Amino acid sequence: CGCKITSFGGKPLDIHDMEVDHDDELADGGADDPGIDGLTLMTKICHGRKTRDRALKRIRARRHQV
């Protein structure tokens, strides 16, 4: 994810601090099981930021359509 974070809550990151992200978001019609090439391992922090940013982008796009 390009994240520079090496610790969370004072502890080094481990596998429990990671989440799998769908490259093509489910909310945008991406496949639930896209295969390994359609997934990216990200820190929970980066995954949350990406998900929030994309959701805001969808909301803004809908406002401009009205």
Short mmCIF file of N, CA and C in Angstrom, two decimals:
data_model
loop_
_atom_site.label_atom_id
_atom_site.label_comp_id
_atom_site.label_asym_id
_atom_site.label_seq_id
_atom_site.Cartn_x
_atom_site.Cartn_y
_atom_site.Cartn_z
N CYS A 1 0.83 -1.19 0.00
CA CYS A 1 0.00 0.00 0.00
C CYS A 1 0.87 1.26 0.00
N GLY A 2 2.16 1.10 0.11
CA GLY A 2 3.05 2.24 0.13
C GLY A 2 3.10 2.92 1.49
N CYS A 3 2.50 2.31 2.47
CA CYS A 3 2.41 2.87 3.81
C CYS A 3 3.78 2.87 4.49
N LYS A 4 4.09 3.93 5.18
CA LYS A 4 5.36 4.03 5.90
C LYS A 4 5.21 3.63 7.37
N ILE A 5 4.01 3.20 7.75
CA ILE A 5 3.74 2.84 9.13
C ILE A 5 4.40 1.51 9.45
N THR A 6 5.18 1.46 10.53
CA THR A 6 5.83 0.22 10.94
C THR A 6 5.32 -0.25 12.29
N SER A 7 4.52 0.61 12.96
CA SER A 7 3.97 0.20 14.25
C SER A 7 2.58 0.80 14.41
N PHE A 8 1.80 0.17 15.26
CA PHE A 8 0.43 0.62 15.52
C PHE A 8 0.16 0.38 16.99
N GLY A 9 -0.26 1.42 17.70
CA GLY A 9 -0.51 1.29 19.13
C GLY A 9 0.75 0.95 19.91
N GLY A 10 1.91 1.38 19.42
CA GLY A 10 3.17 1.14 20.12
C GLY A 10 3.78 -0.23 19.85
N LYS A 11 3.10 -1.06 19.05
CA LYS A 11 3.62 -2.39 18.74
C LYS A 11 3.96 -2.48 17.26
N PRO A 12 4.99 -3.27 16.92
CA PRO A 12 5.29 -3.47 15.49
C PRO A 12 4.09 -4.09 14.78
N LEU A 13 3.90 -3.73 13.52
CA LEU A 13 2.82 -4.31 12.73
C LEU A 13 3.02 -5.81 12.57
N ASP A 14 1.91 -6.54 12.59
CA ASP A 14 1.96 -7.96 12.24
C ASP A 14 0.79 -8.27 11.32
N ILE A 15 0.60 -9.51 10.97
CA ILE A 15 -0.42 -9.90 9.99
C ILE A 15 -1.83 -9.48 10.43
N HIS A 16 -2.06 -9.36 11.72
CA HIS A 16 -3.39 -8.96 12.22
C HIS A 16 -3.68 -7.48 11.97
N ASP A 17 -2.67 -6.73 11.60
CA ASP A 17 -2.83 -5.31 11.30
C ASP A 17 -3.06 -5.07 9.81
N MET A 18 -3.22 -6.15 9.06
CA MET A 18 -3.35 -6.06 7.62
C MET A 18 -4.75 -6.48 7.18
N GLU A 19 -5.16 -5.97 6.02
CA GLU A 19 -6.43 -6.35 5.41
C GLU A 19 -6.22 -6.53 3.91
N VAL A 20 -7.07 -7.33 3.31
CA VAL A 20 -7.01 -7.55 1.87
C VAL A 20 -8.01 -6.60 1.20
N ASP A 21 -7.53 -5.86 0.23
CA ASP A 21 -8.34 -4.87 -0.48
C ASP A 21 -8.66 -5.38 -1.88
N HIS A 22 -9.90 -5.17 -2.31
CA HIS A 22 -10.29 -5.46 -3.69
C HIS A 22 -9.83 -4.29 -4.56
N ASP A 23 -9.05 -4.57 -5.58
CA ASP A 23 -8.59 -3.50 -6.47
C ASP A 23 -9.78 -2.81 -7.14
N ASP A 24 -10.76 -3.59 -7.58
CA ASP A 24 -12.01 -3.04 -8.11
C ASP A 24 -13.05 -3.20 -7.00
N GLU A 25 -13.40 -2.09 -6.38
CA GLU A 25 -14.26 -2.14 -5.19
C GLU A 25 -15.59 -2.82 -5.45
N LEU A 26 -16.05 -3.56 -4.44
CA LEU A 26 -17.33 -4.23 -4.52
C LEU A 26 -18.44 -3.22 -4.77
N ALA A 27 -18.37 -2.07 -4.13
CA ALA A 27 -19.39 -1.03 -4.29
C ALA A 27 -19.44 -0.48 -5.71
N ASP A 28 -18.36 -0.66 -6.45
CA ASP A 28 -18.30 -0.19 -7.84
C ASP A 28 -18.54 -1.33 -8.83
N GLY A 29 -19.01 -2.47 -8.31
CA GLY A 29 -19.31 -3.60 -9.18
C GLY A 29 -18.19 -4.61 -9.34
N GLY A 30 -17.13 -4.48 -8.53
CA GLY A 30 -16.03 -5.45 -8.59
C GLY A 30 -16.47 -6.83 -8.12
N ALA A 31 -15.76 -7.85 -8.56
CA ALA A 31 -16.08 -9.23 -8.21
C ALA A 31 -15.75 -9.49 -6.74
N ASP A 32 -16.58 -10.31 -6.08
CA ASP A 32 -16.34 -10.67 -4.69
C ASP A 32 -15.09 -11.54 -4.57
N ASP A 33 -14.82 -12.35 -5.58
CA ASP A 33 -13.65 -13.23 -5.59
C ASP A 33 -12.88 -13.00 -6.89
N PRO A 34 -12.11 -11.90 -6.96
CA PRO A 34 -11.44 -11.53 -8.22
C PRO A 34 -10.18 -12.34 -8.53
N GLY A 35 -9.79 -13.21 -7.63
CA GLY A 35 -8.53 -13.94 -7.81
C GLY A 35 -7.38 -13.12 -7.24
N ILE A 36 -6.25 -13.73 -7.11
CA ILE A 36 -5.10 -13.10 -6.44
C ILE A 36 -4.64 -11.82 -7.14
N ASP A 37 -4.81 -11.73 -8.45
CA ASP A 37 -4.36 -10.54 -9.17
C ASP A 37 -5.25 -9.32 -8.93
N GLY A 38 -6.45 -9.53 -8.38
CA GLY A 38 -7.36 -8.43 -8.12
C GLY A 38 -7.41 -8.00 -6.68
N LEU A 39 -6.41 -8.45 -5.88
CA LEU A 39 -6.38 -8.15 -4.46
C LEU A 39 -5.04 -7.54 -4.08
N THR A 40 -5.04 -6.69 -3.04
CA THR A 40 -3.82 -6.07 -2.54
C THR A 40 -3.83 -6.13 -1.03
N LEU A 41 -2.70 -6.50 -0.42
CA LEU A 41 -2.56 -6.50 1.02
C LEU A 41 -2.21 -5.09 1.47
N MET A 42 -3.00 -4.56 2.42
CA MET A 42 -2.80 -3.19 2.91
C MET A 42 -2.89 -3.17 4.43
N THR A 43 -2.28 -2.16 5.04
CA THR A 43 -2.50 -1.97 6.47
C THR A 43 -3.96 -1.56 6.67
N LYS A 44 -4.49 -1.84 7.85
CA LYS A 44 -5.88 -1.46 8.14
C LYS A 44 -6.08 0.04 7.99
N ILE A 45 -5.07 0.81 8.36
CA ILE A 45 -5.16 2.27 8.27
C ILE A 45 -5.28 2.71 6.81
N CYS A 46 -4.40 2.20 5.96
CA CYS A 46 -4.44 2.57 4.54
C CYS A 46 -5.71 2.07 3.86
N HIS A 47 -6.14 0.86 4.21
CA HIS A 47 -7.35 0.31 3.62
C HIS A 47 -8.55 1.17 4.00
N GLY A 48 -8.62 1.59 5.26
CA GLY A 48 -9.71 2.46 5.70
C GLY A 48 -9.70 3.80 4.96
N ARG A 49 -8.52 4.37 4.81
CA ARG A 49 -8.40 5.65 4.09
C ARG A 49 -8.86 5.50 2.64
N LYS A 50 -8.40 4.44 1.97
CA LYS A 50 -8.75 4.22 0.58
C LYS A 50 -10.26 4.03 0.43
N THR A 51 -10.84 3.22 1.29
CA THR A 51 -12.28 2.96 1.23
C THR A 51 -13.07 4.24 1.47
N ARG A 52 -12.68 5.02 2.46
CA ARG A 52 -13.36 6.28 2.76
C ARG A 52 -13.23 7.26 1.60
N ASP A 53 -12.03 7.38 1.04
CA ASP A 53 -11.81 8.32 -0.07
C ASP A 53 -12.63 7.95 -1.29
N ARG A 54 -12.71 6.66 -1.59
CA ARG A 54 -13.51 6.23 -2.74
C ARG A 54 -15.01 6.44 -2.50
N ALA A 55 -15.46 6.21 -1.26
CA ALA A 55 -16.87 6.44 -0.94
C ALA A 55 -17.21 7.91 -1.11
N LEU A 56 -16.35 8.80 -0.63
CA LEU A 56 -16.58 10.24 -0.79
C LEU A 56 -16.59 10.64 -2.26
N LYS A 57 -15.72 10.02 -3.05
CA LYS A 57 -15.67 10.30 -4.49
C LYS A 57 -16.99 9.90 -5.16
N ARG A 58 -17.54 8.73 -4.78
CA ARG A 58 -18.83 8.29 -5.34
C ARG A 58 -19.95 9.25 -4.94
N ILE A 59 -19.95 9.70 -3.69
CA ILE A 59 -20.97 10.64 -3.22
C ILE A 59 -20.89 11.95 -3.99
N ARG A 60 -19.70 12.48 -4.17
CA ARG A 60 -19.52 13.73 -4.91
C ARG A 60 -19.96 13.59 -6.37
N ALA A 61 -19.66 12.43 -6.97
CA ALA A 61 -20.06 12.19 -8.35
C ALA A 61 -21.57 12.16 -8.48
N ARG A 62 -22.25 11.56 -7.52
CA ARG A 62 -23.72 11.51 -7.55
C ARG A 62 -24.33 12.90 -7.40
N ARG A 63 -23.73 13.74 -6.57
CA ARG A 63 -24.23 15.10 -6.39
C ARG A 63 -24.14 15.89 -7.69
N HIS A 64 -23.10 15.65 -8.47
CA HIS A 64 -22.93 16.38 -9.72
C HIS A 64 -23.87 15.87 -10.81
N GLN A 65 -24.41 14.66 -10.65
CA GLN A 65 -25.34 14.11 -11.63
C GLN A 65 -26.74 14.68 -11.47
N VAL A 66 -27.05 15.14 -10.28
CA VAL A 66 -28.41 15.63 -10.01
C VAL A 66 -28.64 16.99 -10.57
#
